[in-house]
XYZ file of N, CA and C in Angstrom:
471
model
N 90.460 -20.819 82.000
C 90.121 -22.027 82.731
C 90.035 -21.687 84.215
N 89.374 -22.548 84.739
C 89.180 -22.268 86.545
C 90.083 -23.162 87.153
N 89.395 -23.702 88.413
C 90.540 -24.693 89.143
C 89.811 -25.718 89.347
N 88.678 -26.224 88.305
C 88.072 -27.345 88.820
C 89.179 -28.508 87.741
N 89.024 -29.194 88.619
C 89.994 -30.344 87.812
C 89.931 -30.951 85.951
N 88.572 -31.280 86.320
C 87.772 -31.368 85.371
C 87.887 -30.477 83.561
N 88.554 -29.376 84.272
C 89.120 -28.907 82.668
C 90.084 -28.796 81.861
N 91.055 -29.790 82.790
C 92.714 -29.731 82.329
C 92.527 -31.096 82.353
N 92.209 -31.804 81.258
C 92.148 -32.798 80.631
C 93.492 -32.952 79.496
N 94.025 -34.050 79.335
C 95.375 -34.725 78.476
C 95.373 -33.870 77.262
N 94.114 -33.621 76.538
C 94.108 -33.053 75.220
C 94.329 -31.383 75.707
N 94.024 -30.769 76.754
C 94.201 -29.447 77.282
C 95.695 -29.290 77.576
N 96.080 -29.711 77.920
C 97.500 -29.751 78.979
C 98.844 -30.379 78.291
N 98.350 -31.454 77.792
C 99.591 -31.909 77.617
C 100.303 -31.464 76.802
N 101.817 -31.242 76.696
C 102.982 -30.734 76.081
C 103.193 -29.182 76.104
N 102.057 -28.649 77.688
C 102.024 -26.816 77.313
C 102.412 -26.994 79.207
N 102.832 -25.771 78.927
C 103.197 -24.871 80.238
C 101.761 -24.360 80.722
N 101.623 -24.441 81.930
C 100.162 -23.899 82.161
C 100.175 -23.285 83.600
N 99.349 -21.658 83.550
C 99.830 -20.688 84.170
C 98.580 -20.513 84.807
N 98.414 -21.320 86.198
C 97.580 -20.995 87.403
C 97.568 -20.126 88.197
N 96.231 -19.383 88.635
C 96.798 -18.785 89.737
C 95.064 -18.617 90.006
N 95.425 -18.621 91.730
C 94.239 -18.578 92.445
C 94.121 -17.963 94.043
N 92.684 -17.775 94.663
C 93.243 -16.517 95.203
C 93.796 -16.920 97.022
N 93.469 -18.087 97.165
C 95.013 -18.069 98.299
C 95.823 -19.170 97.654
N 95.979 -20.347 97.009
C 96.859 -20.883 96.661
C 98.251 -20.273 96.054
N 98.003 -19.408 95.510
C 99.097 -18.351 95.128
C 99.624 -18.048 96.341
N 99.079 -17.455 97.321
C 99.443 -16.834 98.254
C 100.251 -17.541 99.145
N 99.897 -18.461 99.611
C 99.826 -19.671 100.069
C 101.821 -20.639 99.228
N 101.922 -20.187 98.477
C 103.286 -20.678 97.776
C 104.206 -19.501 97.988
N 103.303 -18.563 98.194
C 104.681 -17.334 97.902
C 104.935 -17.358 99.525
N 103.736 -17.532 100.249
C 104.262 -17.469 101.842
C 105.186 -18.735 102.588
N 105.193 -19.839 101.839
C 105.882 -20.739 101.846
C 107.581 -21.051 101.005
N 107.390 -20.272 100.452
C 108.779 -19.824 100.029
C 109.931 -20.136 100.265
N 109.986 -20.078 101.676
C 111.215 -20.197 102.656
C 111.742 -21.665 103.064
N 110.751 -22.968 102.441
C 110.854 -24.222 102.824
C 112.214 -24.389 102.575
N 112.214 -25.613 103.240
C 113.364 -26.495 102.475
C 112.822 -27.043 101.190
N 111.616 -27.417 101.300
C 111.326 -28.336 100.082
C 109.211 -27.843 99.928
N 108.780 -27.866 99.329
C 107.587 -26.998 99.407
C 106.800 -28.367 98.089
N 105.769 -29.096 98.890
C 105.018 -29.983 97.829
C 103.574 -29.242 97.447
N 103.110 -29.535 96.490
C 101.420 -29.373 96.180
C 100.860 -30.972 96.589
N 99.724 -30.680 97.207
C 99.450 -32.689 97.318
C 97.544 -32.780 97.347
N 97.131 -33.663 96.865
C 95.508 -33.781 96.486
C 95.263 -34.890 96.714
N 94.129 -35.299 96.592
C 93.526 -36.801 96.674
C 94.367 -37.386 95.555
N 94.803 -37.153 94.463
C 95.140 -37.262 93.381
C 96.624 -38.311 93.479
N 97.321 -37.673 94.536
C 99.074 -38.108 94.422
C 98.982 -37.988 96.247
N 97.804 -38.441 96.936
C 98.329 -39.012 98.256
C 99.583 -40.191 98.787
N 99.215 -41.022 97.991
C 100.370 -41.847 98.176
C 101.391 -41.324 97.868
N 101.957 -40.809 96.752
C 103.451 -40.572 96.238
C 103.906 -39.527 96.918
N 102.686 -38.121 97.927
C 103.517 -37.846 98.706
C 103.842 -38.473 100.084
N 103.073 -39.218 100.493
C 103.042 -39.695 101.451
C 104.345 -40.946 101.296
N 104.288 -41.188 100.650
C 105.647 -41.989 100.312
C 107.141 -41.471 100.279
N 107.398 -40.020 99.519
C 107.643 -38.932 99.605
C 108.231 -38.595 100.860
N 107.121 -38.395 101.470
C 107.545 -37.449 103.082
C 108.359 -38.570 103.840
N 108.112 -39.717 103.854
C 108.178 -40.694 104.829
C 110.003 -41.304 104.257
N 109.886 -41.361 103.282
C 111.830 -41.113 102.603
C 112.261 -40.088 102.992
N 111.938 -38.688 103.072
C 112.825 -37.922 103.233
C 112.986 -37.614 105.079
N 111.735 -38.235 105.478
C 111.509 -37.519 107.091
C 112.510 -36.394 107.485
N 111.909 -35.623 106.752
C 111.968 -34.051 107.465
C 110.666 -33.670 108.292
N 110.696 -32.382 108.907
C 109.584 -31.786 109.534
C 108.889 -31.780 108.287
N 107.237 -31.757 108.497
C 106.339 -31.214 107.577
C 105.455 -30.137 108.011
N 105.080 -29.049 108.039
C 104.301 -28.114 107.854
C 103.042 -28.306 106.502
N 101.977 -27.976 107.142
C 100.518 -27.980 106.105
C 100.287 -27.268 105.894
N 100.398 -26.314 104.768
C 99.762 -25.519 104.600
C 98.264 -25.115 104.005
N 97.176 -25.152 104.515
C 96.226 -25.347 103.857
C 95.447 -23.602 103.324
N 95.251 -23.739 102.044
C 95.212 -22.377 101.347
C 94.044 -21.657 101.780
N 92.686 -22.625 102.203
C 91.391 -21.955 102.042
C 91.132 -20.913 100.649
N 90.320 -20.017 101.261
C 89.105 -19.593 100.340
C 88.766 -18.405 100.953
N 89.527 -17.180 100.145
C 89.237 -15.664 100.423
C 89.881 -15.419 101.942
N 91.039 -15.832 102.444
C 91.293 -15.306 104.528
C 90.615 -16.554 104.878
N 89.997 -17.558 104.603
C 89.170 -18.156 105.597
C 89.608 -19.661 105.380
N 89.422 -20.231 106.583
C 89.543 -22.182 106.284
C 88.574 -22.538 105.644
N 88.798 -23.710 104.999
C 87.652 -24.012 104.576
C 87.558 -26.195 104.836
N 86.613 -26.561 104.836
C 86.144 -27.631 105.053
C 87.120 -28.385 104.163
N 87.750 -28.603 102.951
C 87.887 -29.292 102.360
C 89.288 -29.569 102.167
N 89.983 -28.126 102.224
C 91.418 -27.996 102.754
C 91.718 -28.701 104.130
N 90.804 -28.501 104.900
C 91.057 -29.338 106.082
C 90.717 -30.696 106.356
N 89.766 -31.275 105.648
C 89.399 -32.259 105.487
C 90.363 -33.080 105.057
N 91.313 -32.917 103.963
C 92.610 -33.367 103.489
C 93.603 -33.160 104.125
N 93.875 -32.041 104.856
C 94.895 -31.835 105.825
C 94.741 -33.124 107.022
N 93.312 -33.682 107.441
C 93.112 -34.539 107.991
C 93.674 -35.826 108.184
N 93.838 -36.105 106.649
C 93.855 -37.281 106.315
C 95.737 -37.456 105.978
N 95.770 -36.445 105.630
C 97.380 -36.367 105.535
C 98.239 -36.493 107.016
N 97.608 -35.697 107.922
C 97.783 -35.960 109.463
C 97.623 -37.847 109.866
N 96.588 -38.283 109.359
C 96.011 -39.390 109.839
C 97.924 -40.226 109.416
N 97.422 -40.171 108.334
C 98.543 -41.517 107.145
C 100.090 -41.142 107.655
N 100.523 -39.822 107.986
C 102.087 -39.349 108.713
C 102.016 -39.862 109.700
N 100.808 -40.134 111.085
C 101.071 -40.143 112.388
C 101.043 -42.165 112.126
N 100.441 -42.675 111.131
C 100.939 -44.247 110.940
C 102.124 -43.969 110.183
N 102.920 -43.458 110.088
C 104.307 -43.441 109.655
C 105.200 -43.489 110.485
N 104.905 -42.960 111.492
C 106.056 -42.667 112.794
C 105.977 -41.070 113.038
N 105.104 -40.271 112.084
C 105.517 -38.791 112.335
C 104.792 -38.238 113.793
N 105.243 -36.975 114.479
C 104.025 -36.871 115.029
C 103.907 -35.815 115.380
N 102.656 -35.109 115.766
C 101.820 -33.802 115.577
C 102.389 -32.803 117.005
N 102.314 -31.687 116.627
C 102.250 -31.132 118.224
C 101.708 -29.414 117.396
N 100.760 -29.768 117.288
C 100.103 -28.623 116.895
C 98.397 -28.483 116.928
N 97.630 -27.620 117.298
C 96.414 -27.976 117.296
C 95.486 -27.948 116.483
N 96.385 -27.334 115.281
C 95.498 -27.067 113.682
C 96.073 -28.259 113.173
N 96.393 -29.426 113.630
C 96.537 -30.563 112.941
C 96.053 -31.708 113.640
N 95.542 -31.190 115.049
C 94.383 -32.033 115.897
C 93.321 -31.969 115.426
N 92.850 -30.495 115.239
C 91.590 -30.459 114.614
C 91.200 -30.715 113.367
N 92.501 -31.003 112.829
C 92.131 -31.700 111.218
C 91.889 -33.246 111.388
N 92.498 -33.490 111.997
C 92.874 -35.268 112.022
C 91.276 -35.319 112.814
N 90.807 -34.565 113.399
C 89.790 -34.888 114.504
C 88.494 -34.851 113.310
N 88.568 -33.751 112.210
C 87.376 -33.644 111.047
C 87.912 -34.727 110.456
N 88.561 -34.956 109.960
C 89.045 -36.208 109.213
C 88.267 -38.073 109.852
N 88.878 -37.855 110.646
C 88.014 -38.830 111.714
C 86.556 -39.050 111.850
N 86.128 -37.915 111.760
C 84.739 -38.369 112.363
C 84.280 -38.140 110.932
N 84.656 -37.869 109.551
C 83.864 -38.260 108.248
C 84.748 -39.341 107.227
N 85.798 -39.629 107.822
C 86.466 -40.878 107.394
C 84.743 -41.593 106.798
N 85.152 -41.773 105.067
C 84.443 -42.644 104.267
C 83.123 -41.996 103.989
N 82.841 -40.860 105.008
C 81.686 -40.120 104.213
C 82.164 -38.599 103.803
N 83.151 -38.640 103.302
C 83.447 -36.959 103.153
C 82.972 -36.980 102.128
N 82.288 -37.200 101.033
C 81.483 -36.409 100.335
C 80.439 -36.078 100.492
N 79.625 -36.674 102.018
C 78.244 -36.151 102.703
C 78.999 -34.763 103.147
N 79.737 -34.608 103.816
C 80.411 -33.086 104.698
C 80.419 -32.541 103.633
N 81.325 -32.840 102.513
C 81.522 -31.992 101.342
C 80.486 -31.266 100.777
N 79.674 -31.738 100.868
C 78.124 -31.404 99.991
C 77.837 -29.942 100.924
N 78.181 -29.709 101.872
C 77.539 -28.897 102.731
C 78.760 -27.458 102.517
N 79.748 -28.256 102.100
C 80.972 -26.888 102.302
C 80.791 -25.557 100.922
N 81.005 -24.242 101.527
C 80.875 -23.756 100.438
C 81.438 -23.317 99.460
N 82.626 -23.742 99.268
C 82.907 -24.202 97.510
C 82.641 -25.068 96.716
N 81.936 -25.576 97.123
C 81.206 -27.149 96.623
C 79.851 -26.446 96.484
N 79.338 -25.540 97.410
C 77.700 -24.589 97.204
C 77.673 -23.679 96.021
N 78.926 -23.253 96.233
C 79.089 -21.897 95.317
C 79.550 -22.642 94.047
N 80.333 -23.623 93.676
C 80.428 -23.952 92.217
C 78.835 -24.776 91.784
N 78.531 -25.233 92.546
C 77.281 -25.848 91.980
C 76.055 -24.718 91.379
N 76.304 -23.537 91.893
C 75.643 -22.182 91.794
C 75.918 -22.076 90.235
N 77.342 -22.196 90.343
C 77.759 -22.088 88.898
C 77.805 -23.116 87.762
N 76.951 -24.343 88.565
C 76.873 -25.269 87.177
C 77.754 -26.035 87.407
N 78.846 -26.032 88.399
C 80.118 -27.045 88.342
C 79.700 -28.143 89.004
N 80.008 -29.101 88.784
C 79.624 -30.183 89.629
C 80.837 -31.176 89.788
N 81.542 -30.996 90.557
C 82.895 -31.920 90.320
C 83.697 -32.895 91.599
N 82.748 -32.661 92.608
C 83.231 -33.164 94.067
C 83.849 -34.283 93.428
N 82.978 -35.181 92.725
C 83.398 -37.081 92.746
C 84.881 -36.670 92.039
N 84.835 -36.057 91.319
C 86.263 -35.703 90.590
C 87.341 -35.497 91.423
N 87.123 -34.251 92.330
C 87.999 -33.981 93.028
C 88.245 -34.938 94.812
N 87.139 -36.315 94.726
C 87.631 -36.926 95.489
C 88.483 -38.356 95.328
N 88.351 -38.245 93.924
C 89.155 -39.461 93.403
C 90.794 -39.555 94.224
N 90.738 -41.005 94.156
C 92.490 -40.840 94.944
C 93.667 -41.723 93.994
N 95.041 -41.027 94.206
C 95.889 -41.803 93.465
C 95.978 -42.356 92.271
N 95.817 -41.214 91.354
C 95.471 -41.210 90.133
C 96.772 -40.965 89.583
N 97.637 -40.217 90.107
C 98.616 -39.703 89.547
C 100.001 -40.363 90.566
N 101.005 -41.125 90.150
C 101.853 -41.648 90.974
C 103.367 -40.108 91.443
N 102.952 -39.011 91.202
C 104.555 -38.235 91.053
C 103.702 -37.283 92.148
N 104.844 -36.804 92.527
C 104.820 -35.518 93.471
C 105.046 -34.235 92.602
N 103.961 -33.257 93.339
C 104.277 -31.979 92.498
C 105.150 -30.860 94.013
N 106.691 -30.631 93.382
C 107.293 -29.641 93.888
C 107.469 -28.858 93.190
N 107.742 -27.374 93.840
C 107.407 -25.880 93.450
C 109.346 -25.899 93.557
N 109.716 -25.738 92.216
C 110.782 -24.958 92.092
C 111.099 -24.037 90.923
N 111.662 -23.183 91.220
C 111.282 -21.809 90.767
C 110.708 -21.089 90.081
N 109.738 -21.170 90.994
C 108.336 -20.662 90.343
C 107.525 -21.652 90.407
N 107.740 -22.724 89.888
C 107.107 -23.586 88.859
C 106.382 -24.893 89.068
N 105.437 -25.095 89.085
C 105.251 -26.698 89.535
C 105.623 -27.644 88.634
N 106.337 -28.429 89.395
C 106.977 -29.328 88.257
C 106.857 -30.915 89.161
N 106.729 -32.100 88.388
C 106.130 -33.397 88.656
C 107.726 -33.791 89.024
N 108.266 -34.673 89.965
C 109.376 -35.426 90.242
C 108.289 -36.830 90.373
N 109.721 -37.313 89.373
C 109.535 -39.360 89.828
C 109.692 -39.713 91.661
């Protein structure tokens, strides 16, 4: 299986252990390691982390994984929006890779799937037949937070 959402469907997944790995998201967990508390978060479970962060108010750090060493549009695009919804929480930024997210975030607020169309993992899976943006822009589908403990991603209420 790949990492498009789209193939870990209820009849795929459910009641199995399932062993991801990809090529900075991996990286990207093992370099994060050291948290206090280390979330996975998507269009998917925005609210529940954002709900999440805002109970526990600790510092948050973003880590956004990109694509081969490089940023990419879509990681940041969400990093955006996660910036946006913390700084109406009371949180607040002092970093400039979270200006410039909140700042992409901003100026495609409600059209990010026009930007999206242009980014290239969205070029390169369509190369391959994938077609899954609307999928992967769906929001709050899933009410639980996914934290990484040991090893493992695992869903908390």
């Amino acid at each position: 299986m790949g990492n498009s959402p789209t193939e870990y469907t209820r009849e795929v997944v459910e009641d199995r252990d399932i062993v991801l790995t990809t090529t900075n998201g991996t990286r990207a967990c093992i370099m994060s390691s050291g948290a206090k508390e280390q979330l996975i978060s998507s269009y998917r479970n925005l609210s529940a982390t954002l709900k999440h962060l805002n109970k526990e108010q600790n510092d948050v750090v973003l880590l956004c994984s990109g694509w081969k060493n490089q940023t990419n549009i879509e990681d940041t695009l969400f990093a955006g929006e996660l910036v946006s919804e913390l700084l109406k929480l009371g949180f607040e930024t002092d970093n400039d890779a979270s200006e410039i997210a909140l700042s992409l975030y901003e100026k495609h607020k409600n059209k990010e799937k026009k930007l999206l169309k242009r980014a290239s993992h969205v070029l390169r899976f369509e190369k391959l037949g994938i077609n899954d943006l609307d999928e992967c822009l769906v929001r709050d589908t899933y009410d639980k937070i996914l934290r990484i403990q040991d090893g493992r991603i695992k869903p908390v209420n």
